Amino acid sequence: MMKRSQVDRTRDALLVVDVQYDFCSGGALEVPDGDAVVPVINSLITHFRHVFLTQDAHPTDHFSFASSHEGREPFDVIDAPYGKQTLWPDHCVQGTRGAAFHPLLLTHPARLIVRKGTNRDIDSYSAFFENDRHTPTGLGGALKETGIRRLFLTGLATDFCVFYSAMDARKLGFDVALIEDACRGIDHEGSLESALAEMQKGGVTTARSKHIL
Ligand code: VGL
Ligand code: ZN
């Protein structure tokens, strides 16, 4: 638990991961209670000068879609050239409603929106590196050039895109705090519990929105 602390408007950034229709209720890859993060994130956004958003944005025939692999079902795991890849229902297809941000999310204060998963042949969970764990999205450089030292992480899903973003941010040398009430997980076969345990081991601290506001 973090001590009550004020946000440092110069060095802290809020990272809002994938708060899009398809991860919210009625979406193609619905995260249980996903919509609940929206009012929490909106109240946080006004306290930060530096707000960064990510947007999952796949082409129609994306490699991570079960529909791109004959005889495969969502949540099957296959061997990709870059390692294991979980297969998903078609989601966040570029230019569709499912890829749009939740309509109530305050997106306008964001200084940068990072699209990821745009390359057909490789998935991208992390806001920083594609799933080959190597190809950068550019966000790390943008944060460093902006003088950011600490990241507050919010969004969907805690056990996939938020988790990989948090771990990569630590690798890049940022301090990272997960805002628990501003995230929700998919929680497939224990993925939420193991993600939380790994983040803790990796030096990601946790906070609740009321403690940082
Ligand atoms: C995500 C699975 C596939 C996420 C994105 O935002 O956590 N999960 N694409
Ligand atoms: Zn995706």
mmCIF file of C-alpha atoms and ligand atoms in Angstrom:
data_model
loop_
_atom_site.group_PDB
_atom_site.id
_atom_site.type_symbol
_atom_site.label_atom_id
_atom_site.label_comp_id
_atom_site.label_asym_id
_atom_site.label_seq_id
_atom_site.Cartn_x
_atom_site.Cartn_y
_atom_site.Cartn_z
ATOM 1 C CA MET A 1 0.000 0.000 0.000
ATOM 2 C CA MET A 2 1.357 3.389 -0.980
ATOM 3 C CA LYS A 3 1.513 6.225 1.510
ATOM 4 C CA ARG A 4 -0.866 9.091 0.863
ATOM 5 C CA SER A 5 1.016 11.130 -1.700
ATOM 6 C CA GLN A 6 0.402 13.952 -4.077
ATOM 7 C CA VAL A 7 0.892 13.414 -7.752
ATOM 8 C CA ASP A 8 4.057 15.136 -8.999
ATOM 9 C CA ARG A 9 2.670 16.870 -12.067
ATOM 10 C CA THR A 10 6.106 17.154 -13.666
ATOM 11 C CA ARG A 11 7.484 13.651 -13.282
ATOM 12 C CA ASP A 12 4.426 11.417 -12.950
ATOM 13 C CA ALA A 13 2.320 10.111 -15.808
ATOM 14 C CA LEU A 14 -0.995 8.304 -15.945
ATOM 15 C CA LEU A 15 -1.068 5.426 -18.418
ATOM 16 C CA VAL A 16 -4.554 4.310 -19.468
ATOM 17 C CA VAL A 17 -4.458 0.914 -21.165
ATOM 18 C CA ASP A 18 -7.066 -0.207 -23.725
ATOM 19 C CA VAL A 19 -10.287 1.244 -22.299
ATOM 20 C CA GLN A 20 -12.183 0.332 -25.465
ATOM 21 C CA TYR A 21 -15.672 -0.959 -26.288
ATOM 22 C CA ASP A 22 -14.505 -4.498 -26.978
ATOM 23 C CA PHE A 23 -13.084 -4.877 -23.460
ATOM 24 C CA CYS A 24 -16.197 -3.371 -21.832
ATOM 25 C CA SER A 25 -19.650 -4.870 -21.286
ATOM 26 C CA GLY A 26 -21.148 -6.261 -24.478
ATOM 27 C CA GLY A 27 -17.741 -6.135 -26.203
ATOM 28 C CA ALA A 28 -16.124 -8.981 -28.121
ATOM 29 C CA LEU A 29 -13.535 -9.642 -25.413
ATOM 30 C CA GLU A 30 -15.492 -8.398 -22.445
ATOM 31 C CA VAL A 31 -13.526 -7.964 -19.217
ATOM 32 C CA PRO A 32 -15.797 -8.654 -16.205
ATOM 33 C CA ASP A 33 -16.841 -5.306 -14.692
ATOM 34 C CA GLY A 34 -14.566 -3.534 -17.197
ATOM 35 C CA ASP A 35 -16.779 -0.450 -17.455
ATOM 36 C CA ALA A 36 -16.248 0.233 -13.755
ATOM 37 C CA VAL A 37 -12.786 1.622 -14.452
ATOM 38 C CA VAL A 38 -14.107 4.549 -16.509
ATOM 39 C CA PRO A 39 -15.329 6.904 -13.724
ATOM 40 C CA VAL A 40 -12.242 6.092 -11.640
ATOM 41 C CA ILE A 41 -9.884 6.883 -14.516
ATOM 42 C CA ASN A 42 -11.812 10.039 -15.370
ATOM 43 C CA SER A 43 -11.372 11.331 -11.846
ATOM 44 C CA LEU A 44 -7.633 10.535 -11.962
ATOM 45 C CA ILE A 45 -7.045 12.157 -15.355
ATOM 46 C CA THR A 46 -7.685 15.663 -14.066
ATOM 47 C CA HIS A 47 -4.845 15.288 -11.525
ATOM 48 C CA PHE A 48 -2.155 14.536 -14.094
ATOM 49 C CA ARG A 49 -0.462 16.817 -16.572
ATOM 50 C CA HIS A 50 0.889 13.817 -18.491
ATOM 51 C CA VAL A 51 -1.745 11.344 -19.644
ATOM 52 C CA PHE A 52 -0.944 8.617 -22.148
ATOM 53 C CA LEU A 53 -3.467 6.214 -23.673
ATOM 54 C CA THR A 54 -3.054 2.928 -25.483
ATOM 55 C CA GLN A 55 -5.474 1.577 -28.050
ATOM 56 C CA ASP A 56 -5.503 -2.040 -29.232
ATOM 57 C CA ALA A 57 -5.956 -1.718 -33.035
ATOM 58 C CA HIS A 58 -5.829 -4.928 -35.059
ATOM 59 C CA PRO A 59 -6.214 -5.532 -38.797
ATOM 60 C CA THR A 60 -9.178 -7.841 -39.676
ATOM 61 C CA ASP A 61 -7.062 -10.973 -40.147
ATOM 62 C CA HIS A 62 -4.802 -10.477 -37.150
ATOM 63 C CA PHE A 63 -2.590 -13.385 -36.110
ATOM 64 C CA SER A 64 -3.947 -13.323 -32.532
ATOM 65 C CA PHE A 65 -7.522 -14.031 -33.685
ATOM 66 C CA ALA A 66 -8.670 -17.660 -33.368
ATOM 67 C CA SER A 67 -10.576 -17.036 -36.622
ATOM 68 C CA SER A 68 -7.232 -16.651 -38.443
ATOM 69 C CA HIS A 69 -6.284 -20.270 -37.585
ATOM 70 C CA GLU A 70 -8.379 -23.134 -38.910
ATOM 71 C CA GLY A 71 -9.831 -25.382 -36.230
ATOM 72 C CA ARG A 72 -8.748 -23.119 -33.370
ATOM 73 C CA GLU A 73 -10.898 -21.654 -30.620
ATOM 74 C CA PRO A 74 -10.503 -18.518 -28.517
ATOM 75 C CA PHE A 75 -8.158 -19.101 -25.538
ATOM 76 C CA ASP A 76 -6.247 -21.881 -27.330
ATOM 77 C CA VAL A 77 -2.505 -21.312 -27.044
ATOM 78 C CA ILE A 78 -0.367 -21.775 -30.156
ATOM 79 C CA ASP A 79 3.333 -21.550 -30.984
ATOM 80 C CA ALA A 80 4.073 -18.339 -32.835
ATOM 81 C CA PRO A 81 7.505 -17.575 -34.330
ATOM 82 C CA TYR A 82 8.021 -15.268 -31.329
ATOM 83 C CA GLY A 83 6.780 -17.679 -28.622
ATOM 84 C CA LYS A 84 3.457 -18.771 -27.134
ATOM 85 C CA GLN A 85 0.395 -16.861 -28.285
ATOM 86 C CA THR A 86 -3.067 -17.049 -26.737
ATOM 87 C CA LEU A 87 -5.803 -16.853 -29.377
ATOM 88 C CA TRP A 88 -8.648 -14.385 -28.897
ATOM 89 C CA PRO A 89 -12.064 -13.714 -30.327
ATOM 90 C CA ASP A 90 -11.874 -11.056 -33.072
ATOM 91 C CA HIS A 91 -11.619 -7.762 -31.171
ATOM 92 C CA CYS A 92 -10.565 -4.135 -31.556
ATOM 93 C CA VAL A 93 -10.539 -4.283 -35.351
ATOM 94 C CA GLN A 94 -9.223 -1.009 -36.796
ATOM 95 C CA GLY A 95 -12.011 1.359 -37.746
ATOM 96 C CA THR A 96 -14.788 -0.574 -35.981
ATOM 97 C CA ARG A 97 -16.808 0.497 -32.961
ATOM 98 C CA GLY A 98 -15.137 -2.220 -30.907
ATOM 99 C CA ALA A 99 -11.772 -0.486 -31.294
ATOM 100 C CA ALA A 100 -13.131 2.906 -30.185
ATOM 101 C CA PHE A 101 -12.525 4.186 -26.669
ATOM 102 C CA HIS A 102 -15.361 3.817 -24.154
ATOM 103 C CA PRO A 103 -17.643 6.751 -24.975
ATOM 104 C CA LEU A 104 -17.455 8.202 -21.447
ATOM 105 C CA LEU A 105 -13.662 8.028 -21.150
ATOM 106 C CA LEU A 106 -12.104 11.509 -21.051
ATOM 107 C CA THR A 107 -9.643 11.034 -23.888
ATOM 108 C CA HIS A 108 -9.057 14.697 -24.740
ATOM 109 C CA PRO A 109 -6.457 15.472 -22.057
ATOM 110 C CA ALA A 110 -4.167 12.702 -23.349
ATOM 111 C CA ARG A 111 -0.959 13.999 -24.850
ATOM 112 C CA LEU A 112 -0.267 10.809 -26.808
ATOM 113 C CA ILE A 113 -2.269 7.795 -27.957
ATOM 114 C CA VAL A 114 -0.206 4.705 -28.717
ATOM 115 C CA ARG A 115 -1.815 2.185 -31.058
ATOM 116 C CA LYS A 116 -0.575 -1.370 -30.758
ATOM 117 C CA GLY A 117 -1.278 -4.726 -32.381
ATOM 118 C CA THR A 118 -1.359 -2.981 -35.757
ATOM 119 C CA ASN A 119 1.086 -5.449 -37.324
ATOM 120 C CA ARG A 120 -0.856 -8.461 -38.659
ATOM 121 C CA ASP A 121 1.856 -10.964 -37.812
ATOM 122 C CA ILE A 122 2.529 -10.157 -34.190
ATOM 123 C CA ASP A 123 0.429 -9.409 -31.138
ATOM 124 C CA SER A 124 1.264 -6.570 -28.787
ATOM 125 C CA TYR A 125 0.043 -6.664 -25.186
ATOM 126 C CA SER A 126 2.533 -4.244 -23.702
ATOM 127 C CA ALA A 127 2.361 -0.504 -24.280
ATOM 128 C CA PHE A 128 6.152 -0.627 -24.755
ATOM 129 C CA PHE A 129 7.146 -3.730 -26.748
ATOM 130 C CA GLU A 130 5.382 -6.089 -29.141
ATOM 131 C CA ASN A 131 5.042 -9.752 -28.159
ATOM 132 C CA ASP A 132 8.463 -10.581 -29.608
ATOM 133 C CA ARG A 133 9.497 -8.669 -26.417
ATOM 134 C CA HIS A 134 11.852 -6.646 -28.613
ATOM 135 C CA THR A 135 10.125 -4.318 -31.117
ATOM 136 C CA PRO A 136 9.459 -0.980 -29.383
ATOM 137 C CA THR A 137 6.223 0.984 -29.739
ATOM 138 C CA GLY A 138 8.038 4.268 -29.062
ATOM 139 C CA LEU A 139 6.226 4.995 -25.795
ATOM 140 C CA GLY A 140 9.341 4.411 -23.669
ATOM 141 C CA GLY A 141 11.245 7.064 -25.624
ATOM 142 C CA ALA A 142 8.339 9.492 -25.469
ATOM 143 C CA LEU A 143 8.085 9.136 -21.672
ATOM 144 C CA LYS A 144 11.840 9.553 -21.218
ATOM 145 C CA GLU A 145 11.957 12.630 -23.431
ATOM 146 C CA THR A 146 9.090 14.069 -21.403
ATOM 147 C CA GLY A 147 11.064 13.572 -18.160
ATOM 148 C CA ILE A 148 8.659 11.049 -16.672
ATOM 149 C CA ARG A 149 10.016 8.989 -13.769
ATOM 150 C CA ARG A 150 6.924 7.321 -12.343
ATOM 151 C CA LEU A 151 3.924 5.712 -14.035
ATOM 152 C CA PHE A 152 0.485 5.111 -12.590
ATOM 153 C CA LEU A 153 -1.141 2.231 -14.455
ATOM 154 C CA THR A 154 -4.838 1.878 -15.125
ATOM 155 C CA GLY A 155 -7.113 0.098 -17.606
ATOM 156 C CA LEU A 156 -7.830 -3.290 -19.132
ATOM 157 C CA ALA A 157 -6.928 -6.025 -18.736
ATOM 158 C CA THR A 158 -4.924 -6.271 -15.487
ATOM 159 C CA ASP A 159 -3.571 -9.737 -16.366
ATOM 160 C CA PHE A 160 -2.639 -9.039 -19.994
ATOM 161 C CA CYS A 161 -1.996 -5.574 -21.404
ATOM 162 C CA VAL A 162 -1.692 -3.814 -18.045
ATOM 163 C CA PHE A 163 0.543 -6.584 -16.690
ATOM 164 C CA TYR A 164 2.961 -6.596 -19.656
ATOM 165 C CA SER A 165 3.036 -2.798 -19.668
ATOM 166 C CA ALA A 166 3.885 -2.698 -15.964
ATOM 167 C CA MET A 167 6.689 -5.256 -16.281
ATOM 168 C CA ASP A 168 8.195 -3.515 -19.316
ATOM 169 C CA ALA A 169 7.985 -0.122 -17.625
ATOM 170 C CA ARG A 170 10.002 -1.548 -14.714
ATOM 171 C CA LYS A 171 12.568 -2.965 -17.182
ATOM 172 C CA LEU A 172 12.892 0.502 -18.701
ATOM 173 C CA GLY A 173 13.634 1.937 -15.257
ATOM 174 C CA PHE A 174 10.366 3.653 -14.394
ATOM 175 C CA ASP A 175 8.779 3.476 -10.970
ATOM 176 C CA VAL A 176 5.388 1.836 -11.440
ATOM 177 C CA ALA A 177 2.239 1.885 -9.321
ATOM 178 C CA LEU A 178 -0.817 -0.121 -10.280
ATOM 179 C CA ILE A 179 -4.040 1.644 -9.326
ATOM 180 C CA GLU A 180 -6.067 -1.398 -8.294
ATOM 181 C CA ASP A 181 -9.547 0.092 -8.489
ATOM 182 C CA ALA A 182 -8.782 1.537 -11.941
ATOM 183 C CA CYS A 183 -8.017 -1.901 -13.473
ATOM 184 C CA ARG A 184 -9.968 -5.096 -14.126
ATOM 185 C CA GLY A 185 -8.719 -8.515 -15.276
ATOM 186 C CA ILE A 186 -9.860 -11.202 -17.725
ATOM 187 C CA ASP A 187 -8.783 -13.865 -15.182
ATOM 188 C CA HIS A 188 -8.473 -16.887 -17.455
ATOM 189 C CA GLU A 189 -7.202 -19.979 -15.563
ATOM 190 C CA GLY A 190 -5.606 -18.065 -12.711
ATOM 191 C CA SER A 191 -3.985 -15.431 -14.918
ATOM 192 C CA LEU A 192 -4.992 -12.575 -12.617
ATOM 193 C CA GLU A 193 -3.441 -14.014 -9.476
ATOM 194 C CA SER A 194 -0.177 -14.892 -11.229
ATOM 195 C CA ALA A 195 0.033 -11.478 -12.894
ATOM 196 C CA LEU A 196 -0.434 -9.733 -9.535
ATOM 197 C CA ALA A 197 2.212 -11.941 -7.917
ATOM 198 C CA GLU A 198 4.720 -11.327 -10.724
ATOM 199 C CA MET A 199 4.151 -7.585 -10.654
ATOM 200 C CA GLN A 200 4.763 -7.539 -6.920
ATOM 201 C CA LYS A 201 7.990 -9.509 -7.407
ATOM 202 C CA GLY A 202 8.990 -7.091 -10.147
ATOM 203 C CA GLY A 203 8.720 -4.082 -7.867
ATOM 204 C CA VAL A 204 5.350 -2.767 -9.038
ATOM 205 C CA THR A 205 3.625 -1.117 -6.094
ATOM 206 C CA THR A 206 -0.144 -0.919 -5.685
ATOM 207 C CA ALA A 207 -2.342 1.995 -4.738
ATOM 208 C CA ARG A 208 -6.019 2.881 -4.648
ATOM 209 C CA SER A 209 -7.263 5.967 -6.424
ATOM 210 C CA LYS A 210 -8.416 7.597 -3.186
ATOM 211 C CA HIS A 211 -4.885 7.400 -1.813
ATOM 212 C CA ILE A 212 -3.300 9.288 -4.659
ATOM 213 C CA LEU A 213 -5.949 11.953 -5.209
HETATM 214 C C1 VGL B 1 -5.745 -7.456 -24.490
HETATM 215 C C2 VGL B 1 -5.962 -9.643 -25.115
HETATM 216 C C3 VGL B 1 -5.832 -9.297 -26.442
HETATM 217 C C4 VGL B 1 -5.708 -6.456 -23.382
HETATM 218 C C5 VGL B 1 -5.618 -7.092 -25.819
HETATM 219 O O1 VGL B 1 -5.938 -5.249 -23.620
HETATM 220 O O2 VGL B 1 -5.444 -6.879 -22.226
HETATM 221 N N1 VGL B 1 -5.916 -8.729 -24.154
HETATM 222 N N2 VGL B 1 -5.671 -8.015 -26.788
HETATM 223 ZN ZN ZN B 2 -5.734 -7.467 -28.851
#
